[in-house]
């Protein structure tokens, strides 16, 4: 029986499109926290549409992953690594969706507009509430730390599989070629 050992082309494109967006978003967030004045406004104007873009891409990516099954993990992979892989992917998807939603909710609670481009604004998703704004602002920061940690673990695992184990896990997402098939 033939088995695809690569992720679908759409999954790979979304992964490599989102990777720099997420890293860029984390960097913009760090610079926002340490910046004041006009530079802060510029960073915010970049941060908001990037967050919504990540939310939309994450939703498409999640739908694709539910419809198109990912390739199987290597048969020799220990059970604990399989559980860690599943858990880290669940955490990544949850954070890619939760972070922008919490940010959008935070801005809504603070009565700040979510400006995408020019006059294009998203509607508020929560009522104006300064206490809720403060809570969501803290949550957004903690989720950012969690996302950074999961990304570091994810990159570390990718490097482990690609450079040390060489078990086919890394090329399943990194290859630009069409899916290779095993079997007769």
Coordinates of N, CA, C and O in Angstrom, one line a residue:
X1 N 0.8 -1.2 0.0 CA 0.0 0.0 0.0 C 0.9 1.2 0.0 O 1.9 1.3 0.7
X2 N 0.5 2.2 -0.8 CA 1.3 3.5 -0.9 C 0.9 4.4 0.2 O -0.3 4.5 0.6
X3 N 1.9 5.1 0.8 CA 1.7 6.0 1.9 C 2.4 7.3 1.7 O 3.6 7.3 1.3
X4 N 1.7 8.4 1.8 CA 2.4 9.7 1.6 C 3.2 10.0 2.9 O 2.7 9.8 4.0
X5 N 4.5 10.3 2.7 CA 5.3 10.6 3.8 C 5.7 12.1 4.0 O 6.6 12.4 4.7
X6 N 5.0 12.9 3.3 CA 5.2 14.4 3.4 C 3.8 15.0 3.7 O 2.8 14.4 3.3
X7 N 3.9 16.1 4.3 CA 2.6 16.9 4.5 C 2.1 17.4 3.2 O 2.9 17.5 2.2
X8 N 0.9 17.7 3.1 CA 0.3 18.2 1.9 C 1.0 19.5 1.5 O 1.5 20.2 2.4
X9 N 0.9 19.9 0.2 CA 1.5 21.1 -0.2 C 0.9 22.3 0.5 O 1.7 23.2 0.9
X10 N -0.4 22.3 0.7 CA -1.0 23.4 1.4 C -0.5 23.5 2.8 O -0.2 24.6 3.3
X11 N -0.4 22.4 3.5 CA 0.1 22.4 4.9 C 1.5 22.9 5.0 O 1.9 23.7 5.9
X12 N 2.4 22.5 4.0 CA 3.8 23.0 4.0 C 3.8 24.5 3.7 O 4.6 25.3 4.3
X13 N 3.0 25.0 2.7 CA 3.0 26.4 2.4 C 2.5 27.2 3.6 O 3.1 28.3 4.0
X14 N 1.4 26.8 4.3 CA 0.9 27.5 5.4 C 2.0 27.5 6.6 O 2.1 28.5 7.2
X15 N 2.6 26.4 6.8 CA 3.6 26.3 7.8 C 4.7 27.3 7.6 O 5.1 28.1 8.5
X16 N 5.3 27.3 6.4 CA 6.4 28.2 6.1 C 6.0 29.6 5.9 O 6.9 30.5 6.0
X17 N 4.8 29.9 5.7 CA 4.3 31.3 5.7 C 4.1 31.8 7.1 O 4.4 32.9 7.4
X18 N 3.5 30.9 7.9 CA 3.2 31.3 9.3 C 4.4 31.4 10.2 O 4.5 32.2 11.1
X19 N 5.4 30.6 9.9 CA 6.6 30.6 10.8 C 7.3 32.0 10.9 O 7.4 32.5 12.0
X20 N 7.6 32.6 9.8 CA 8.2 34.0 10.0 C 7.1 35.0 10.5 O 7.5 35.9 11.2
X21 N 5.9 34.8 10.2 CA 4.8 35.7 10.7 C 4.8 35.6 12.2 O 4.7 36.6 12.9
X22 N 4.8 34.4 12.8 CA 4.7 34.2 14.2 C 6.0 34.7 14.9 O 5.9 35.4 15.9
X23 N 7.2 34.4 14.3 CA 8.4 34.9 14.9 C 8.4 36.5 14.8 O 8.8 37.1 15.8
X24 N 8.0 37.0 13.7 CA 7.9 38.5 13.5 C 7.0 39.1 14.5 O 7.3 40.1 15.1
X25 N 5.8 38.4 14.7 CA 4.8 38.9 15.7 C 5.4 38.9 17.1 O 5.2 39.9 17.9
X26 N 6.1 37.9 17.5 CA 6.7 37.8 18.8 C 7.7 39.0 19.0 O 7.8 39.6 20.0
X27 N 8.5 39.2 17.9 CA 9.5 40.3 18.0 C 8.9 41.6 18.1 O 9.3 42.5 18.9
X28 N 7.8 41.8 17.3 CA 7.1 43.1 17.3 C 6.5 43.3 18.7 O 6.6 44.4 19.3
X29 N 6.0 42.3 19.3 CA 5.4 42.4 20.7 C 6.5 42.8 21.7 O 6.2 43.6 22.6
X30 N 7.7 42.2 21.6 CA 8.8 42.5 22.5 C 9.1 44.0 22.3 O 9.3 44.7 23.3
X31 N 9.3 44.4 21.1 CA 9.6 45.8 20.8 C 8.5 46.8 21.3 O 8.8 47.9 21.8
X32 N 7.3 46.4 21.1 CA 6.1 47.2 21.6 C 6.2 47.4 23.1 O 6.0 48.5 23.6
X33 N 6.6 46.4 23.8 CA 6.6 46.5 25.3 C 7.8 47.4 25.7 O 7.7 47.9 26.8
X34 N 8.8 47.6 24.9 CA 9.9 48.4 25.3 C 10.0 49.7 24.5 O 11.0 50.4 24.6
X35 N 8.9 50.1 23.9 CA 8.9 51.3 23.0 C 7.8 52.3 23.4 O 6.8 51.9 23.9
X36 N 8.1 53.6 23.2 CA 7.2 54.7 23.5 C 7.1 55.6 22.3 O 8.0 55.5 21.4
X37 N 6.1 56.4 22.2 CA 6.0 57.5 21.2 C 5.6 57.0 19.9 O 4.9 55.9 19.8
X38 N 6.0 57.7 18.8 CA 5.6 57.3 17.5 C 6.0 55.9 17.0 O 5.2 55.3 16.3
X39 N 7.1 55.4 17.5 CA 7.5 54.1 17.1 C 6.5 53.0 17.6 O 6.2 52.0 17.0
X40 N 6.0 53.3 18.9 CA 5.0 52.4 19.4 C 3.8 52.3 18.6 O 3.3 51.2 18.3
X41 N 3.3 53.5 18.1 CA 2.1 53.5 17.3 C 2.3 52.7 16.0 O 1.4 52.0 15.5
X42 N 3.5 52.8 15.4 CA 3.9 52.1 14.2 C 3.9 50.6 14.5 O 3.3 49.8 13.6
X43 N 4.4 50.2 15.6 CA 4.5 48.8 15.9 C 3.0 48.2 16.1 O 2.7 47.1 15.7
X44 N 2.2 49.0 16.8 CA 0.8 48.6 17.1 C 0.1 48.5 15.7 O -0.7 47.5 15.5
X45 N 0.3 49.4 14.8 CA -0.4 49.4 13.5 C 0.1 48.1 12.7 O -0.7 47.7 11.9
X46 N 1.3 47.6 13.0 CA 1.7 46.4 12.3 C 1.2 45.2 13.1 O 0.8 44.2 12.4
X47 N 1.2 45.2 14.4 CA 0.9 44.1 15.2 C -0.6 43.6 15.0 O -0.8 42.4 14.9
X48 N -1.5 44.5 15.0 CA -2.9 44.2 14.9 C -3.3 43.4 13.6 O -3.8 42.3 13.7
X49 N -2.9 43.9 12.4 CA -3.3 43.1 11.3 C -2.5 41.8 11.1 O -3.0 40.8 10.6
X50 N -1.3 41.8 11.6 CA -0.5 40.6 11.6 C -1.2 39.5 12.5 O -1.3 38.3 12.1
X51 N -1.7 39.9 13.6 CA -2.4 39.0 14.5 C -3.7 38.4 13.9 O -3.9 37.2 14.0
X52 N -4.4 39.3 13.2 CA -5.6 38.8 12.5 C -5.2 37.9 11.4 O -5.9 36.9 11.1
X53 N -4.2 38.2 10.7 CA -3.7 37.4 9.6 C -3.3 36.0 10.1 O -3.6 35.0 9.5
X54 N -2.6 36.0 11.2 CA -2.2 34.7 11.8 C -3.5 33.9 12.2 O -3.6 32.7 12.0
X55 N -4.5 34.6 12.8 CA -5.7 33.9 13.2 C -6.4 33.3 12.0 O -6.8 32.1 12.0
X56 N -6.5 34.0 10.9 CA -7.1 33.5 9.7 C -6.3 32.3 9.1 O -6.9 31.3 8.7
X57 N -5.0 32.5 9.0 CA -4.2 31.4 8.5 C -4.2 30.2 9.4 O -4.2 29.0 8.9
X58 N -4.2 30.4 10.7 CA -4.3 29.2 11.7 C -5.6 28.5 11.5 O -5.7 27.3 11.6
X59 N -6.7 29.2 11.3 CA -8.0 28.6 11.0 C -8.0 27.7 9.8 O -8.5 26.6 9.8
X60 N -7.4 28.2 8.7 CA -7.3 27.5 7.5 C -6.4 26.3 7.7 O -6.7 25.2 7.2
X61 N -5.3 26.5 8.4 CA -4.3 25.4 8.7 C -5.0 24.3 9.5 O -4.8 23.1 9.2
X62 N -5.7 24.7 10.5 CA -6.4 23.7 11.3 C -7.4 22.9 10.5 O -7.5 21.7 10.6
X63 N -8.2 23.6 9.7 CA -9.2 22.9 8.8 C -8.5 21.9 7.9 O -8.9 20.8 7.7
X64 N -7.4 22.4 7.3 CA -6.6 21.5 6.4 C -6.1 20.3 7.2 O -6.2 19.2 6.6
X65 N -5.6 20.5 8.4 CA -5.0 19.4 9.1 C -6.1 18.4 9.5 O -5.9 17.2 9.6
X66 N -7.4 18.9 9.8 CA -8.5 18.0 10.1 C -9.0 17.2 8.9 O -9.4 16.1 9.0
X67 N -8.8 17.8 7.7 CA -9.3 17.2 6.5 C -8.2 16.3 5.8 O -8.5 15.2 5.4
X68 N -7.0 16.8 5.8 CA -5.9 16.0 5.2 C -5.0 15.6 6.3 O -4.3 16.4 6.9
X69 N -5.0 14.3 6.5 CA -4.2 13.7 7.7 C -2.7 13.9 7.4 O -2.2 13.8 6.3
X70 N -2.0 14.3 8.5 CA -0.6 14.4 8.4 C 0.1 13.0 8.2 O -0.5 12.0 8.5
X71 N 1.3 13.0 7.7 CA 2.0 11.7 7.5 C 2.2 11.1 8.9 O 2.3 11.8 9.9
X72 N 2.3 9.8 8.9 CA 2.5 9.1 10.2 C 3.9 9.4 10.7 O 4.9 9.6 9.9
X73 N 4.1 9.3 12.0 CA 5.4 9.4 12.6 C 6.1 8.1 12.4 O 5.5 7.1 12.2
X74 N 7.4 8.2 12.5 CA 8.2 6.9 12.3 C 7.8 5.8 13.3 O 7.5 6.1 14.5
X75 N 7.7 4.6 12.8 CA 7.3 3.5 13.6 C 8.2 3.3 14.8 O 7.7 2.9 15.9
X76 N 9.4 3.6 14.7 CA 10.4 3.4 15.8 C 10.4 4.5 16.8 O 11.0 4.4 17.9
X77 N 9.6 5.6 16.6 CA 9.5 6.7 17.6 C 8.9 6.2 18.9 O 7.8 5.6 18.9
X78 N 9.6 6.5 20.0 CA 9.0 6.0 21.3 C 7.7 6.7 21.6 O 7.4 7.9 21.2
X79 N 6.9 6.0 22.4 CA 5.5 6.5 22.7 C 5.6 7.9 23.4 O 4.7 8.8 23.1
X80 N 6.5 8.2 24.3 CA 6.6 9.5 24.9 C 6.9 10.6 23.9 O 6.3 11.7 24.1
X81 N 7.7 10.3 22.9 CA 7.9 11.3 21.9 C 6.6 11.6 21.0 O 6.4 12.7 20.6
X82 N 5.9 10.5 20.8 CA 4.6 10.6 20.1 C 3.6 11.5 20.8 O 3.0 12.4 20.3
X83 N 3.6 11.3 22.1 CA 2.7 12.1 23.0 C 3.2 13.5 23.0 O 2.4 14.5 22.9
X84 N 4.5 13.7 23.1 CA 5.0 15.1 23.1 C 4.8 15.8 21.8 O 4.4 17.0 21.8
X85 N 4.9 15.1 20.7 CA 4.6 15.7 19.4 C 3.2 16.1 19.3 O 2.9 17.2 18.8
X86 N 2.3 15.2 19.7 CA 0.8 15.6 19.6 C 0.5 16.7 20.6 O -0.1 17.7 20.2
X87 N 1.1 16.7 21.8 CA 0.8 17.8 22.7 C 1.3 19.1 22.3 O 0.7 20.1 22.4
X88 N 2.5 19.1 21.7 CA 3.1 20.4 21.2 C 2.3 20.9 20.0 O 2.2 22.1 19.9
X89 N 1.8 20.1 19.2 CA 1.0 20.6 18.0 C -0.3 21.1 18.5 O -0.8 22.1 18.0
X90 N -0.9 20.4 19.5 CA -2.2 20.9 20.0 C -1.9 22.3 20.7 O -2.7 23.3 20.5
X91 N -0.8 22.4 21.4 CA -0.5 23.7 22.0 C -0.2 24.8 21.0 O -0.7 25.9 21.2
X92 N 0.5 24.5 19.9 CA 0.8 25.4 18.9 C -0.5 25.9 18.3 O -0.7 27.1 18.1
X93 N -1.4 25.0 17.9 CA -2.7 25.4 17.3 C -3.5 26.2 18.2 O -4.1 27.3 17.8
X94 N -3.6 25.8 19.5 CA -4.4 26.5 20.5 C -3.9 27.9 20.7 O -4.6 28.9 20.7
X95 N -2.5 28.1 20.7 CA -1.9 29.4 20.9 C -2.1 30.3 19.7 O -2.3 31.5 19.8
X96 N -1.9 29.7 18.5 CA -2.0 30.5 17.3 C -3.5 31.0 17.1 O -3.7 32.0 16.4
X97 N -4.4 30.4 17.7 CA -5.8 30.8 17.6 C -6.2 31.7 18.9 O -6.8 32.8 18.7
X98 N -5.7 31.3 20.0 CA -6.0 32.0 21.3 C -5.4 33.4 21.3 O -6.0 34.4 21.8
X99 N -4.1 33.5 21.0 CA -3.4 34.7 21.1 C -4.1 35.9 20.3 O -4.4 36.9 20.9
X100 N -4.4 35.7 19.0 CA -5.1 36.8 18.4 C -6.5 37.1 18.9 O -7.0 38.2 19.0
X101 N -7.2 36.0 19.3 CA -8.6 36.2 19.9 C -8.5 37.0 21.2 O -9.3 37.9 21.5
X102 N -7.5 36.6 22.0 CA -7.4 37.3 23.3 C -7.0 38.8 23.1 O -7.5 39.7 23.7
X103 N -6.1 39.0 22.1 CA -5.7 40.4 21.7 C -6.9 41.2 21.2 O -7.1 42.3 21.6
X104 N -7.7 40.6 20.4 CA -8.9 41.3 19.9 C -9.8 41.6 21.0 O -10.4 42.7 21.1
X105 N -10.0 40.6 21.9 CA -10.9 40.8 23.0 C -10.4 41.8 24.0 O -11.2 42.7 24.5
X106 N -9.1 41.9 24.2 CA -8.4 42.9 25.0 C -8.7 44.3 24.5 O -9.1 45.2 25.2
X107 N -8.5 44.4 23.2 CA -8.7 45.7 22.6 C -10.1 46.1 22.6 O -10.5 47.3 22.9
X108 N -11.0 45.2 22.4 CA -12.5 45.5 22.5 C -12.8 45.9 23.9 O -13.5 46.9 24.1
X109 N -12.3 45.2 24.9 CA -12.6 45.6 26.3 C -12.0 46.9 26.7 O -12.5 47.7 27.5
X110 N -10.9 47.3 26.0 CA -10.3 48.6 26.3 C -10.9 49.7 25.4 O -10.4 50.9 25.5
X111 N -11.9 49.4 24.6 CA -12.5 50.3 23.7 C -11.5 50.9 22.6 O -11.7 52.0 22.2
X112 N -10.5 50.0 22.3 CA -9.6 50.4 21.2 C -10.0 49.8 19.9 O -10.5 48.6 19.9
X113 N -9.9 50.5 18.8 CA -10.3 49.9 17.5 C -9.3 48.9 17.0 O -8.1 49.0 17.3
X114 N -9.7 47.8 16.4 CA -8.8 46.9 15.7 C -8.8 47.3 14.3 O -9.6 46.9 13.5
X115 N -7.8 48.1 13.9 CA -7.7 48.7 12.6 C -6.8 47.7 11.8 O -5.7 47.4 12.2
X116 N -7.3 47.2 10.7 CA -6.6 46.3 9.8 C -5.8 47.2 8.8 O -4.6 47.1 8.7
X117 N -6.5 47.9 8.0 CA -5.8 48.8 7.0 C -6.7 50.0 6.8 O -7.9 49.9 6.5
X118 N -6.2 51.2 6.9 CA -6.9 52.4 6.6 C -8.2 52.4 7.4 O -8.2 52.5 8.7
X119 N -9.3 52.5 6.8 CA -10.6 52.6 7.4 C -11.2 51.2 7.8 O -12.3 51.1 8.3
X120 N -10.5 50.1 7.4 CA -11.0 48.7 7.7 C -10.8 48.4 9.1 O -9.6 48.3 9.6
X121 N -11.9 48.2 9.9 CA -11.8 47.9 11.3 C -12.7 46.7 11.6 O -13.7 46.5 11.0
X122 N -12.2 45.9 12.6 CA -13.0 44.8 13.0 C -14.0 45.3 14.1 O -13.6 46.2 14.9
X123 N -15.1 44.6 14.2 CA -16.0 45.0 15.3 C -15.5 44.5 16.6 O -14.8 43.5 16.7
X124 N -15.9 45.2 17.7 CA -15.5 44.6 19.0 C -16.2 43.3 19.3 O -17.3 43.0 18.9
X125 N -15.5 42.4 20.0 CA -16.0 41.1 20.3 C -16.4 41.0 21.8 O -17.0 40.0 22.2
X126 N -16.0 42.0 22.6 CA -16.4 42.1 24.0 C -16.8 43.5 24.3 O -16.4 44.4 23.7
X127 N -17.6 43.6 25.4 CA -18.0 45.0 25.8 C -16.9 45.7 26.5 O -15.9 45.1 27.0
X128 N -16.9 47.1 26.4 CA -15.9 47.9 27.1 C -16.0 47.6 28.6 O -17.0 47.7 29.2
X129 N -14.8 47.2 29.1 CA -14.7 46.9 30.6 C -13.2 47.0 30.9 O -12.4 46.1 30.6
X130 N -12.8 48.1 31.6 CA -11.4 48.3 32.0 C -10.8 47.1 32.8 O -9.6 46.8 32.6
X131 N -11.6 46.5 33.7 CA -11.1 45.4 34.4 C -10.8 44.2 33.6 O -9.7 43.5 33.7
X132 N -11.7 43.9 32.6 CA -11.5 42.8 31.7 C -10.3 43.1 30.8 O -9.5 42.2 30.5
X133 N -10.2 44.4 30.4 CA -9.0 44.8 29.5 C -7.7 44.4 30.3 O -6.8 43.9 29.7
X134 N -7.6 44.8 31.5 CA -6.4 44.5 32.3 C -6.1 43.0 32.4 O -5.0 42.6 32.3
X135 N -7.2 42.3 32.7 CA -7.0 40.8 32.8 C -6.5 40.2 31.4 O -5.6 39.4 31.4
X136 N -7.2 40.6 30.4 CA -6.8 40.1 29.1 C -5.4 40.5 28.6 O -4.7 39.8 27.9
X137 N -5.0 41.7 29.0 CA -3.7 42.2 28.7 C -2.6 41.3 29.3 O -1.7 40.9 28.7
X138 N -2.9 41.0 30.6 CA -2.0 40.0 31.3 C -2.0 38.7 30.6 O -0.9 38.1 30.4
X139 N -3.2 38.2 30.3 CA -3.3 36.9 29.7 C -2.6 36.9 28.3 O -1.9 35.9 28.0
X140 N -2.7 37.9 27.6 CA -2.1 38.0 26.3 C -0.6 37.9 26.4 O 0.1 37.3 25.6
X141 N 0.0 38.6 27.4 CA 1.4 38.5 27.7 C 1.9 37.1 28.1 O 2.9 36.6 27.6
X142 N 1.1 36.5 29.0 CA 1.5 35.1 29.4 C 1.3 34.1 28.2 O 2.2 33.2 28.1
X143 N 0.3 34.3 27.4 CA 0.2 33.4 26.2 C 1.4 33.7 25.2 O 1.8 32.7 24.6
X144 N 1.9 34.9 25.1 CA 3.0 35.2 24.3 C 4.3 34.4 24.8 O 5.0 33.8 24.0
X145 N 4.5 34.4 26.1 CA 5.6 33.7 26.7 C 5.4 32.2 26.4 O 6.4 31.5 26.1
X146 N 4.2 31.7 26.6 CA 3.9 30.3 26.3 C 4.2 29.9 24.8 O 4.8 28.9 24.5
X147 N 3.7 30.8 23.9 CA 4.0 30.6 22.5 C 5.4 30.6 22.2 O 5.9 29.7 21.4
X148 N 6.2 31.5 22.8 CA 7.6 31.6 22.5 C 8.3 30.3 23.0 O 9.1 29.7 22.3
X149 N 7.9 29.8 24.2 CA 8.4 28.5 24.7 C 8.1 27.3 23.8 O 8.9 26.5 23.5
X150 N 6.9 27.2 23.3 CA 6.5 26.1 22.5 C 7.2 26.2 21.1 O 7.6 25.2 20.6
X151 N 7.4 27.4 20.6 CA 8.1 27.6 19.3 C 9.5 27.1 19.5 O 10.1 26.4 18.7
X152 N 10.2 27.5 20.6 CA 11.6 27.1 20.9 C 11.6 25.5 20.9 O 12.5 24.9 20.3
X153 N 10.7 24.9 21.6 CA 10.7 23.4 21.7 C 10.4 22.8 20.3 O 11.1 21.9 19.9
X154 N 9.5 23.4 19.6 CA 9.2 22.9 18.2 C 10.4 23.0 17.3 O 10.8 22.1 16.6
X155 N 11.1 24.1 17.3 CA 12.3 24.3 16.5 C 13.4 23.3 17.0 O 14.1 22.7 16.2
X156 N 13.6 23.2 18.3 CA 14.5 22.2 18.8 C 14.2 20.8 18.4 O 15.1 20.0 18.0
X157 N 13.0 20.4 18.4 CA 12.6 19.1 18.0 C 12.8 18.9 16.5 O 13.3 17.8 16.0
X158 N 12.5 19.9 15.7 CA 12.8 19.9 14.2 C 14.2 19.7 14.0 O 14.6 18.8 13.1
X159 N 15.1 20.4 14.7 CA 16.5 20.3 14.5 C 17.0 18.9 14.9 O 17.9 18.3 14.3
X160 N 16.5 18.4 16.0 CA 16.8 17.0 16.5 C 16.5 16.0 15.4 O 17.3 15.2 15.1
X161 N 15.3 16.1 14.9 CA 14.9 15.1 13.8 C 15.6 15.3 12.5 O 16.0 14.3 11.9
X162 N 15.9 16.6 12.2 CA 16.6 16.8 10.9 C 18.1 16.6 10.9 O 18.6 16.1 9.9
X163 N 18.8 16.9 12.0 CA 20.2 16.9 12.1 C 20.8 15.7 12.8 O 21.9 15.2 12.4
X164 N 20.0 15.1 13.7 CA 20.6 14.0 14.5 C 19.9 12.7 14.2 O 20.5 11.7 13.8
X165 N 18.6 12.7 14.4 CA 17.9 11.4 14.2 C 17.7 11.1 12.7 O 17.7 9.9 12.4
X166 N 17.6 12.1 11.9 CA 17.4 11.9 10.4 C 16.4 10.8 10.1 O 16.6 9.9 9.3
X167 N 15.2 10.9 10.8 CA 14.2 9.9 10.7 C 13.1 10.2 9.7 O 12.0 9.5 9.7
X168 N 13.2 11.2 8.9 CA 12.2 11.6 8.0 C 11.1 12.6 8.5 O 10.3 13.1 7.7
X169 N 11.2 12.9 9.7 CA 10.2 13.8 10.3 C 10.4 15.2 9.7 O 9.4 15.9 9.3
X170 N 11.6 15.7 9.7 CA 11.9 17.1 9.2 C 11.6 17.2 7.8 O 10.9 18.2 7.4
X171 N 12.1 16.3 6.9 CA 11.7 16.5 5.4 C 10.2 16.4 5.1 O 9.8 16.9 4.1
X172 N 9.5 15.8 6.0 CA 8.0 15.7 5.8 C 7.4 17.1 5.7 O 6.4 17.3 5.0
X173 N 8.0 18.1 6.4 CA 7.5 19.5 6.4 C 8.4 20.4 5.6 O 8.0 21.4 5.0
X174 N 9.7 20.1 5.5 CA 10.6 21.0 4.9 C 10.8 20.8 3.4 O 11.3 21.7 2.8
X175 N 10.4 19.7 2.9 CA 10.7 19.4 1.5 C 9.7 20.3 0.6 O 8.6 20.5 0.9
X176 N 10.3 20.8 -0.5 CA 9.5 21.6 -1.5 C 8.9 20.7 -2.6 O 8.1 21.1 -3.3
X177 N 9.4 19.4 -2.6 CA 8.9 18.5 -3.6 C 7.5 18.0 -3.3 O 7.1 18.1 -2.1
X178 N 6.9 17.4 -4.2 CA 5.6 16.8 -4.0 C 5.8 15.6 -3.1 O 6.9 15.0 -3.0
X179 N 4.7 15.1 -2.5 CA 4.8 14.0 -1.5 C 5.4 12.7 -2.2 O 5.0 12.3 -3.2
X180 N 6.4 12.2 -1.5 CA 7.0 10.9 -2.0 C 6.2 9.8 -1.4 O 5.6 9.9 -0.4
X181 N 6.1 8.7 -2.1 CA 5.3 7.6 -1.7 C 6.1 6.4 -1.4 O 7.1 6.2 -2.1
X182 N 5.8 5.7 -0.3 CA 6.4 4.4 0.0 C 5.6 3.3 -0.5 O 4.4 3.4 -0.6
X183 N 6.3 2.2 -0.8 CA 5.5 1.0 -1.1 C 5.7 0.7 -2.6 O 6.4 1.4 -3.3
X184 N 5.0 -0.4 -3.1 CA 5.1 -0.8 -4.4 C 4.5 0.2 -5.4 O 3.7 0.9 -5.2

